[in-house]
Amino acid sequence: MTQKNCYILGIESSCDDTAAAVIHNGEILSNVVATQAIHEQYGGVVPELASRAHQQNIVPVVHQALRKANIDKNQLSAIAFTRGPGLMGSLLVGTSFSKSLALGLDIPLIDVNHMQAHILAHFIKTQEQTAPNFPFLAMTISGGHTQIVKVTDYFEMEIIGQTIDDAVGEAFDKSAKILGLPYPGGPLVDKYAQEGNPKAFKFPKPKVGPMDFSFSGLKTSVLYFVEKEMNQNPDFISENIADICASIQFTIVDYLMDKLKNAVKKTGIKEVAIGGGVSANSGIRNALKEAEKKYGWKTHIPKFEFCTDNAAMIAIVGELKYKSQEFAENNVVASARMKF
Ligand code: KG4
Ligand code: ZN
């Protein structure tokens, strides 16, 4: 098998999605995700349950990815897996499985940093998306992450801003929970926001470093605001759900855009790529489109299936590393706090 004509299996298990994908020459042949519904009733991810669900899901998910790609496991050139960062119990499942499979098939093992993978997902070949040009700024926004990264080459990345507490997805989900919406509430806040007035209520934007984020205060101000209003009118939430959601979303999106603007100003880089589950949000998508017109930015938003946690992004990193023969040793261990 030449290094150009390779089939790489990617495996992702860092949080609550068990995922496997096959990539061939930059094109995704299959991208399978088993999302764990078990956490919904707890309003957030329960690490021990996530680890157990990964153990149940990983074999069928990998089988399905191979079947959809229409290849046999013996055709695989290498196995790429998420080594970190993430929940230790979850990472261990993907790591142990990948090590055993690579050993059994006698093919190389490639370790992948989940955060780099969110960014490099922009290099998956699709008809809809064009890859960013180096250097560019990447903002990763999800339930687990909020970062702005300066990307000068595939594996040359520098974090220039990040959250000091909650991730932006948590800000959406925790605010939604206060409003009585089910987990994960982000997509519902977005749905209601589209019917509401974004200026109806005002929430504070926490002051931290110019490119850093803080979201823990937002949920507290939403809580105090709602409690106060409910004292006057017990039906306040149901009567104002669209305006409340629109105002929360406006605050969050405006805050994200402030930070991006600061990063563009600081670095002089006007090419901006976003990733992570919150990239699905209509508010941030519209704000980026507007920034293209208003400030001359070039923006990139990947297909939704490559934004949320997925294995296609692990597979593309696997392919890039396979080409430069960057393989992991078989004694590689999972790393919950893996850095770039
Ligand atoms: O990337 P992801 O699937 O998983 C990780 O957290 O890594 O992101 C999930 C997060 C959740 O917090 C969810 O509420 C949020 O992305 N999300 C949204 C939207 N769609 C997903 N938040 C706001 N608006 C949306 N449309
Ligand atoms: Zn992620």
CSV table of N, CA and C and ligand atoms in Angstrom, one decimal, residues 14-17 114 118 141-145 168-170 172-173 183-191 249 275-282 304 307-309, ligand 1:
chain,number,residue,atom,x,y,z
A,14,SER,N,-13.7,10.4,23.3
A,14,SER,CA,-13.2,11.2,24.4
A,14,SER,C,-14.3,11.6,25.4
A,15,CYS,N,-15.5,11.7,25.0
A,15,CYS,CA,-16.6,12.2,25.9
A,15,CYS,C,-17.8,11.2,25.9
A,16,ASP,N,-18.9,11.6,25.3
A,16,ASP,CA,-20.1,10.7,25.3
A,16,ASP,C,-20.5,10.3,23.9
A,17,ASP,N,-19.6,10.4,22.9
A,17,ASP,CA,-20.0,9.9,21.6
A,17,ASP,C,-18.9,8.8,21.2
A,114,HIS,N,-7.5,15.5,20.3
A,114,HIS,CA,-8.8,15.8,20.0
A,114,HIS,C,-9.0,17.3,19.6
A,118,HIS,N,-10.4,18.8,15.9
A,118,HIS,CA,-11.5,19.7,15.7
A,118,HIS,C,-11.1,20.7,14.6
A,141,ILE,N,-15.7,25.8,19.6
A,141,ILE,CA,-16.7,26.1,20.6
A,141,ILE,C,-17.7,24.9,20.7
A,142,SER,N,-17.7,24.3,21.9
A,142,SER,CA,-18.5,23.1,22.1
A,142,SER,C,-18.9,23.0,23.6
A,143,GLY,N,-19.5,21.8,23.9
A,143,GLY,CA,-19.9,21.6,25.3
A,143,GLY,C,-18.7,21.4,26.2
A,144,GLY,N,-17.5,21.1,25.6
A,144,GLY,CA,-16.3,20.8,26.4
A,144,GLY,C,-15.2,21.8,26.2
A,145,HIS,N,-15.3,22.6,25.1
A,145,HIS,CA,-14.2,23.5,24.8
A,145,HIS,C,-14.6,24.9,24.3
A,168,VAL,N,-18.5,27.3,26.3
A,168,VAL,CA,-19.7,28.0,25.8
A,168,VAL,C,-20.9,27.1,25.6
A,169,GLY,N,-20.7,25.9,25.3
A,169,GLY,CA,-21.9,24.9,25.1
A,169,GLY,C,-22.5,24.7,26.5
A,170,GLU,N,-21.7,24.7,27.6
A,170,GLU,CA,-22.3,24.6,28.9
A,170,GLU,C,-23.1,25.8,29.3
A,172,PHE,N,-24.9,27.6,27.2
A,172,PHE,CA,-26.2,27.3,26.5
A,172,PHE,C,-27.0,26.3,27.3
A,173,ASP,N,-26.3,25.2,27.6
A,173,ASP,CA,-27.1,24.0,28.2
A,173,ASP,C,-27.5,24.4,29.7
A,183,TYR,N,-31.8,18.5,28.3
A,183,TYR,CA,-30.4,18.5,27.9
A,183,TYR,C,-30.2,17.7,26.6
A,184,PRO,N,-29.4,18.1,25.7
A,184,PRO,CA,-28.6,19.4,25.7
A,184,PRO,C,-29.5,20.5,25.1
A,185,GLY,N,-29.5,21.6,25.9
A,185,GLY,CA,-30.5,22.7,25.6
A,185,GLY,C,-30.1,23.7,24.5
A,186,GLY,N,-28.8,23.6,24.1
A,186,GLY,CA,-28.3,24.6,23.1
A,186,GLY,C,-29.1,24.7,21.9
A,187,PRO,N,-29.4,23.6,21.2
A,187,PRO,CA,-30.2,23.7,20.0
A,187,PRO,C,-31.6,24.3,20.2
A,188,LEU,N,-32.2,24.0,21.4
A,188,LEU,CA,-33.5,24.5,21.7
A,188,LEU,C,-33.5,26.0,22.0
A,189,VAL,N,-32.4,26.5,22.7
A,189,VAL,CA,-32.3,27.9,22.9
A,189,VAL,C,-32.2,28.6,21.5
A,190,ASP,N,-31.4,28.0,20.6
A,190,ASP,CA,-31.3,28.5,19.2
A,190,ASP,C,-32.6,28.6,18.5
A,191,LYS,N,-33.4,27.5,18.7
A,191,LYS,CA,-34.7,27.4,18.0
A,191,LYS,C,-35.7,28.5,18.5
A,249,GLN,N,-28.8,34.2,23.7
A,249,GLN,CA,-28.0,33.9,22.6
A,249,GLN,C,-27.3,35.1,22.0
A,275,GLY,N,-15.3,25.5,14.7
A,275,GLY,CA,-15.7,24.1,14.9
A,275,GLY,C,-16.3,23.8,16.2
A,276,GLY,N,-16.7,22.6,16.4
A,276,GLY,CA,-17.4,22.2,17.7
A,276,GLY,C,-18.9,22.4,17.6
A,277,GLY,N,-19.6,21.7,18.4
A,277,GLY,CA,-21.1,21.7,18.3
A,277,GLY,C,-21.8,23.0,18.3
A,278,VAL,N,-21.2,24.0,19.0
A,278,VAL,CA,-21.9,25.3,19.0
A,278,VAL,C,-21.8,26.1,17.6
A,279,SER,N,-20.9,25.6,16.7
A,279,SER,CA,-20.9,26.2,15.4
A,279,SER,C,-22.2,26.0,14.6
A,280,ALA,N,-23.0,25.1,15.1
A,280,ALA,CA,-24.3,24.9,14.5
A,280,ALA,C,-25.3,26.1,14.8
A,281,ASN,N,-24.9,26.9,15.8
A,281,ASN,CA,-25.8,28.0,16.2
A,281,ASN,C,-26.0,29.0,15.1
A,282,SER,N,-27.3,29.3,14.9
A,282,SER,CA,-27.6,30.3,13.8
A,282,SER,C,-27.1,31.6,14.1
A,304,PHE,N,-21.9,20.1,9.5
A,304,PHE,CA,-22.3,19.9,10.9
A,304,PHE,C,-21.7,18.6,11.5
A,307,CYS,N,-18.5,19.0,12.8
A,307,CYS,CA,-18.3,20.0,13.8
A,307,CYS,C,-18.4,19.4,15.2
A,308,THR,N,-19.4,18.5,15.4
A,308,THR,CA,-19.6,17.9,16.7
A,308,THR,C,-18.6,16.8,16.8
A,309,ASP,N,-18.5,16.2,18.0
A,309,ASP,CA,-17.5,15.1,18.2
A,309,ASP,C,-17.7,14.0,17.2
B,1,KG4,O1,-19.1,19.3,19.9
B,1,KG4,P1,-20.2,18.7,20.7
B,1,KG4,O2,-21.2,17.8,20.0
B,1,KG4,O3,-19.7,17.9,21.9
B,1,KG4,C1,-18.8,18.4,22.8
B,1,KG4,O4,-19.2,19.1,23.8
B,1,KG4,O5,-17.5,18.2,22.6
B,1,KG4,O6,-21.0,20.0,21.3
B,1,KG4,C2,-22.2,19.9,22.0
B,1,KG4,C3,-22.6,21.2,22.5
B,1,KG4,C4,-23.7,21.2,23.5
B,1,KG4,O7,-23.4,22.0,24.5
B,1,KG4,C5,-24.9,21.7,22.7
B,1,KG4,O8,-25.9,22.3,23.4
B,1,KG4,C6,-24.2,22.7,21.7
B,1,KG4,O9,-23.0,22.0,21.4
B,1,KG4,N1,-25.0,23.0,20.5
B,1,KG4,C7,-25.6,24.2,20.3
B,1,KG4,C8,-26.3,24.1,19.1
B,1,KG4,N2,-26.1,22.8,18.6
B,1,KG4,C9,-25.3,22.2,19.5
B,1,KG4,N3,-25.5,25.3,21.0
B,1,KG4,C10,-26.2,26.4,20.5
B,1,KG4,N4,-26.9,26.4,19.4
B,1,KG4,C11,-27.0,25.3,18.6
B,1,KG4,N5,-27.7,25.3,17.5
